[in-house]
Coordinates of N, CA and C in Angstrom, one line a residue:
E65 N 22.1 14.5 8.9 CA 21.9 13.0 8.7 C 20.5 12.6 8.9
V66 N 19.9 12.0 7.5 CA 19.0 11.2 7.9 C 19.0 9.9 8.4
Q67 N 17.7 9.5 9.5 CA 18.3 8.4 10.0 C 16.7 7.8 10.0
L68 N 16.3 6.7 10.4 CA 15.0 5.6 10.3 C 15.6 4.5 11.6
V69 N 14.6 4.8 12.3 CA 14.7 3.3 13.3 C 13.1 3.1 13.3
E70 N 13.6 1.8 13.5 CA 12.2 0.7 13.2 C 12.1 0.4 14.6
S71 N 10.7 -0.2 14.5 CA 10.6 -1.1 16.0 C 9.3 -1.8 15.6
G72 N 9.2 -3.2 16.5 CA 7.7 -3.5 16.8 C 7.8 -5.2 16.0
G73 N 8.7 -5.4 15.6 CA 8.9 -6.8 15.2 C 8.4 -7.9 16.0
A74 N 8.1 -9.0 15.7 CA 8.2 -9.9 17.0 C 7.4 -11.4 16.2
L75 N 7.3 -12.3 17.2 CA 6.9 -13.5 17.1 C 5.3 -13.4 17.1
V76 N 4.9 -13.9 16.2 CA 2.9 -13.7 16.2 C 2.3 -15.3 15.4
Q77 N 1.1 -15.0 15.6 CA 0.4 -17.0 15.2 C -0.5 -15.9 14.1
A78 N -0.1 -17.4 13.3 CA -1.1 -17.1 12.0 C -2.7 -16.3 12.4
G79 N -3.0 -15.3 11.4 CA -4.3 -14.5 11.8 C -3.9 -13.5 12.8
G80 N -2.6 -13.6 13.4 CA -2.5 -12.3 14.2 C -2.2 -11.0 13.6
S81 N -2.3 -9.8 14.4 CA -1.8 -8.7 14.1 C -0.6 -8.1 14.5
L82 N -0.2 -7.3 13.8 CA 1.3 -6.3 14.4 C 1.3 -5.0 13.5
R83 N 1.8 -4.0 14.4 CA 2.2 -2.8 13.8 C 3.4 -2.3 14.2
L84 N 4.2 -2.2 12.9 CA 5.8 -2.0 12.8 C 5.6 -0.4 12.9
S85 N 6.8 0.4 13.2 CA 6.8 1.8 13.4 C 8.3 2.2 12.8
C86 N 8.5 3.0 11.9 CA 9.3 3.5 11.4 C 9.5 5.5 11.8
T87 N 10.4 5.6 12.9 CA 10.5 7.1 13.0 C 11.9 7.6 12.0
V88 N 11.4 8.6 11.3 CA 12.5 9.5 10.6 C 12.6 10.7 11.2
S89 N 14.1 10.9 11.0 CA 14.8 12.0 11.4 C 15.5 12.8 10.5
G90 N 15.8 13.8 10.5 CA 17.1 14.6 9.6 C 16.6 15.2 8.3
F91 N 15.6 15.1 7.6 CA 14.7 16.0 6.7 C 14.3 17.0 7.3
T92 N 15.2 18.3 6.6 CA 14.7 19.4 7.3 C 14.2 20.2 6.4
S93 N 13.9 20.2 4.9 CA 13.1 20.4 4.2 C 12.7 19.8 3.1
G94 N 11.4 20.3 2.3 CA 10.9 19.7 1.4 C 10.0 18.0 1.9
D95 N 9.5 17.5 0.7 CA 8.9 16.2 0.9 C 9.5 15.2 0.8
Y96 N 9.0 14.2 1.5 CA 9.9 12.6 1.3 C 8.7 11.6 1.5
A97 N 8.9 10.4 1.0 CA 8.3 9.5 1.0 C 9.1 8.1 1.6
V98 N 8.3 7.2 2.6 CA 8.9 6.4 3.1 C 8.3 5.1 2.7
G99 N 9.0 4.0 2.2 CA 8.7 2.9 1.8 C 8.9 1.6 2.9
W100 N 8.1 0.4 2.8 CA 8.0 -0.2 3.8 C 8.3 -2.1 2.7
F101 N 9.7 -2.5 3.1 CA 9.7 -3.7 2.2 C 10.4 -4.7 3.4
R102 N 10.5 -5.8 2.9 CA 10.6 -7.0 3.5 C 11.5 -8.0 2.7
Q103 N 12.3 -9.0 3.2 CA 12.9 -9.5 2.5 C 13.4 -11.0 3.6
A104 N 12.9 -12.3 3.2 CA 12.8 -13.3 3.5 C 14.0 -13.9 3.5
P105 N 14.4 -15.0 4.2 CA 15.7 -15.7 4.0 C 15.7 -16.8 2.5
G106 N 16.9 -16.2 1.8 CA 16.8 -16.7 0.3 C 16.2 -15.8 -0.6
K107 N 15.2 -15.4 -0.2 CA 14.7 -14.1 -1.3 C 15.7 -13.0 -1.4
E108 N 15.1 -12.4 -2.6 CA 15.0 -10.7 -2.8 C 14.0 -9.8 -1.8
R109 N 14.6 -8.6 -1.4 CA 14.1 -7.7 -0.9 C 12.7 -7.3 -1.9
E110 N 11.3 -7.1 -1.2 CA 10.7 -6.6 -2.2 C 9.3 -5.8 -1.5
G111 N 9.0 -4.7 -2.2 CA 8.3 -4.0 -1.7 C 6.9 -4.1 -1.2
V112 N 6.1 -4.0 -0.3 CA 5.3 -3.9 0.2 C 4.1 -2.7 0.0
G113 N 4.7 -1.2 0.0 CA 4.1 -0.1 0.0 C 4.6 1.2 0.4
C114 N 4.2 2.4 0.2 CA 4.9 3.1 0.4 C 3.8 4.3 0.7
I115 N 4.6 5.5 1.5 CA 3.2 6.8 1.6 C 4.2 7.8 1.6
T116 N 3.3 8.9 1.1 CA 4.4 10.6 0.8 C 4.0 10.8 2.2
R117 N 5.0 11.6 2.6 CA 4.9 12.7 4.0 C 3.8 13.5 4.1
E118 N 3.7 14.3 3.4 CA 2.5 15.8 3.3 C 1.6 15.3 2.6
A119 N 1.2 14.5 1.8 CA -0.7 14.2 1.1 C -0.8 12.9 1.9
A120 N 0.2 12.1 2.4 CA -0.2 10.7 2.9 C -0.9 10.3 1.8
N121 N -0.5 10.0 0.7 CA -1.0 9.3 -0.6 C -0.4 7.8 -0.2
T122 N -1.2 6.6 -0.1 CA 0.0 5.3 -0.4 C -0.3 4.5 -1.6
Y123 N 0.8 3.9 -1.7 CA 0.4 3.0 -2.5 C 1.1 1.5 -2.0
Y124 N 0.5 0.4 -2.6 CA 1.0 -1.0 -2.3 C 1.2 -1.8 -3.8
S125 N 1.9 -2.8 -3.1 CA 2.5 -3.8 -4.4 C 1.5 -4.5 -5.0
D126 N 2.0 -4.4 -6.5 CA 0.6 -5.4 -7.1 C 0.7 -6.9 -6.9
S127 N 2.4 -7.2 -6.5 CA 2.9 -8.7 -6.7 C 3.2 -8.9 -5.4
V128 N 2.6 -8.4 -4.5 CA 3.4 -8.8 -2.9 C 1.5 -9.2 -2.5
S129 N 1.4 -10.0 -1.8 CA -0.3 -10.3 -1.3 C -0.6 -9.8 -0.4
V130 N -0.2 -8.2 0.0 CA -0.8 -7.7 1.2 C -2.1 -6.8 1.2
K131 N -2.7 -6.6 0.2 CA -3.6 -5.9 -0.1 C -4.9 -6.7 0.9
G132 N -5.4 -5.5 1.5 CA -6.6 -5.6 2.0 C -6.0 -6.3 3.4
R133 N -5.0 -6.6 3.6 CA -4.3 -7.1 4.8 C -3.7 -5.9 5.7
F134 N -2.4 -5.4 4.6 CA -1.1 -4.5 5.4 C -1.8 -3.0 4.8
T135 N -1.7 -1.9 6.1 CA -2.0 -0.7 5.6 C -0.8 0.3 6.2
I136 N -0.7 1.1 5.5 CA 0.4 2.2 5.7 C -0.1 3.6 6.2
S137 N 0.2 4.2 7.5 CA 0.1 5.1 7.9 C 0.9 6.3 8.5
T138 N 0.8 7.4 8.6 CA 1.8 8.0 9.3 C 1.5 9.2 10.1
N139 N 2.1 9.6 11.6 CA 1.8 10.4 12.0 C 2.7 11.7 11.9
N140 N 2.6 12.4 11.2 CA 3.4 13.6 10.9 C 3.8 14.2 11.9
A141 N 3.2 14.8 13.2 CA 3.5 15.0 14.5 C 4.8 14.9 15.1
D142 N 4.6 13.5 15.0 CA 6.7 12.6 15.5 C 7.2 12.0 14.7
N143 N 6.8 12.4 13.4 CA 7.6 11.9 12.2 C 7.4 10.3 11.8
T144 N 6.3 10.1 12.3 CA 6.5 8.2 12.1 C 5.6 7.3 11.4
V145 N 6.0 7.0 10.7 CA 4.8 5.8 9.6 C 4.9 4.6 9.8
Y146 N 3.9 3.8 10.0 CA 3.5 2.6 10.5 C 2.9 1.9 9.1
L147 N 3.3 0.6 9.4 CA 2.8 -0.5 8.9 C 1.9 -1.4 9.8
H148 N 0.5 -1.4 9.7 CA -0.4 -2.3 10.3 C -0.2 -3.6 9.6
M149 N -0.7 -4.7 10.2 CA -0.4 -5.9 9.3 C -1.5 -6.8 10.1
D150 N -2.4 -7.0 9.4 CA -3.5 -7.9 9.8 C -3.8 -9.1 8.9
S151 N -4.1 -10.6 10.0 CA -4.7 -11.6 9.2 C -3.0 -11.8 8.8
L152 N -1.9 -11.8 9.5 CA -0.7 -12.5 8.8 C -0.6 -13.9 8.8
K153 N 0.1 -14.4 7.9 CA 0.3 -15.3 7.4 C 1.8 -16.0 7.5
P154 N 2.1 -17.6 7.7 CA 3.1 -17.5 7.4 C 4.4 -17.3 6.5
E155 N 4.0 -16.9 5.6 CA 4.6 -16.4 4.4 C 5.2 -15.4 4.4
D156 N 4.3 -13.9 5.3 CA 5.0 -12.9 5.7 C 6.2 -13.1 6.6
T157 N 6.3 -14.2 7.2 CA 7.7 -14.1 8.0 C 9.1 -13.2 7.1
A158 N 9.6 -12.6 7.6 CA 10.5 -11.6 6.8 C 11.2 -10.5 8.0
V159 N 12.8 -10.1 7.4 CA 13.0 -8.6 8.0 C 12.1 -7.9 7.3
Y160 N 11.3 -6.8 8.2 CA 10.9 -5.7 7.5 C 11.7 -4.2 7.7
Y161 N 12.1 -3.5 6.3 CA 12.7 -2.5 6.5 C 11.6 -1.5 6.1
C162 N 12.3 -0.2 6.7 CA 11.4 1.1 6.1 C 12.8 2.0 5.3
A163 N 12.4 2.5 4.6 CA 13.3 3.4 3.8 C 13.2 4.8 3.3
A164 N 13.4 5.8 3.0 CA 12.9 6.9 2.7 C 13.8 7.3 1.4
E165 N 12.7 8.3 1.0 CA 13.7 9.3 -0.1 C 12.9 10.6 -0.3
R166 N 13.5 11.6 -0.7 CA 13.3 13.0 -1.4 C 12.2 12.6 -2.2
I167 N 11.1 13.5 -2.4 CA 10.1 13.3 -3.5 C 9.7 15.0 -4.1
W168 N 9.8 14.9 -5.3 CA 9.4 16.4 -6.0 C 7.8 16.1 -6.6
A169 N 7.3 15.0 -6.5 CA 6.1 14.5 -6.9 C 5.3 14.2 -5.6
D170 N 4.0 14.0 -5.9 CA 3.2 13.4 -4.9 C 2.9 12.2 -5.2
S171 N 4.0 11.1 -5.3 CA 4.0 9.9 -5.6 C 5.2 8.6 -4.8
C172 N 5.3 7.7 -4.6 CA 6.7 7.1 -4.4 C 6.5 5.5 -5.0
P173 N 7.6 5.3 -5.2 CA 7.7 4.0 -5.9 C 7.6 2.9 -4.6
V174 N 7.5 1.4 -5.1 CA 7.4 0.6 -4.3 C 8.0 -0.3 -4.4
I175 N 9.5 0.1 -5.3 CA 10.7 -0.9 -5.3 C 11.7 -0.1 -4.5
P176 N 12.9 -0.9 -4.0 CA 14.0 -0.3 -3.4 C 14.7 0.3 -3.9
G177 N 14.8 0.1 -4.6 CA 16.4 1.2 -5.9 C 16.1 3.0 -5.5
P178 N 15.3 3.2 -5.9 CA 15.3 5.0 -5.4 C 15.5 5.1 -4.4
Y179 N 15.1 4.4 -3.1 CA 15.3 4.9 -1.7 C 17.0 5.3 -1.5
D180 N 17.4 6.4 -0.7 CA 18.7 6.7 -0.5 C 18.7 6.0 0.9
Y181 N 17.9 5.8 1.8 CA 17.9 6.0 3.2 C 17.2 4.5 4.0
W182 N 17.9 4.1 4.5 CA 17.3 2.8 5.1 C 17.5 2.6 6.7
G183 N 16.7 1.9 7.4 CA 16.3 1.4 8.7 C 17.4 0.1 8.8
Q184 N 17.2 -0.2 9.9 CA 17.8 -1.7 10.5 C 17.3 -2.7 10.1
G185 N 16.1 -2.6 9.8 CA 15.1 -3.9 9.9 C 14.8 -4.6 11.3
T186 N 13.7 -5.2 11.2 CA 13.0 -5.5 12.4 C 12.3 -6.9 12.0
Q187 N 12.9 -8.1 12.8 CA 12.3 -9.2 12.2 C 10.8 -9.6 12.7
V188 N 9.8 -10.2 11.7 CA 8.5 -10.4 12.1 C 8.3 -12.1 11.4
T189 N 8.1 -13.0 12.6 CA 7.9 -14.0 12.5 C 6.4 -14.3 12.8
V190 N 5.9 -15.1 11.6 CA 4.4 -15.6 11.9 C 4.5 -17.4 12.0
S191 N 4.4 -17.7 13.0 CA 3.9 -18.9 13.3 C 2.8 -19.6 12.8
S192 N 2.4 -20.8 12.3 CA 1.1 -21.6 11.6 C 0.7 -22.2 13.1

C-alpha cells in the first residue's frame, strides 16, 4: 500500500521560510513522481510543482507565483521529498498536500488529476 506522510506545516511571518517534508512508502518497483499542491479556503486545489524520483527532474507551475521562491528536492535514501519555501507571503496560506503517481517517462504533471496517492495535508499559515 502506497502511503504519503507530510510534515512541517506551521504559522510563519511574511518573508519567512519553511520546509515541508513528504515521506513516501509502498512503491516496490518502477519510477514515480511526487507533486506538491495547495488549497486555500474557498479555492480549488492548485499545483505548485513536482519532481521525478529517479532523475530528480523538477517542474513548477506557471500559474502559481512560486517560481524563484519555492524549490522541490528529494532525498532518495529515505524516500522523502521536500518543498522549500522562501519569502513567504500571506497569499501562500493554504493546506499543502503531496501526492504520488507512477511514471513511465521522465517528467511529471503539475495538475492534481493524474495523481493516485495523496497525503493528509499540512497547514501553512503566513501572517502579515
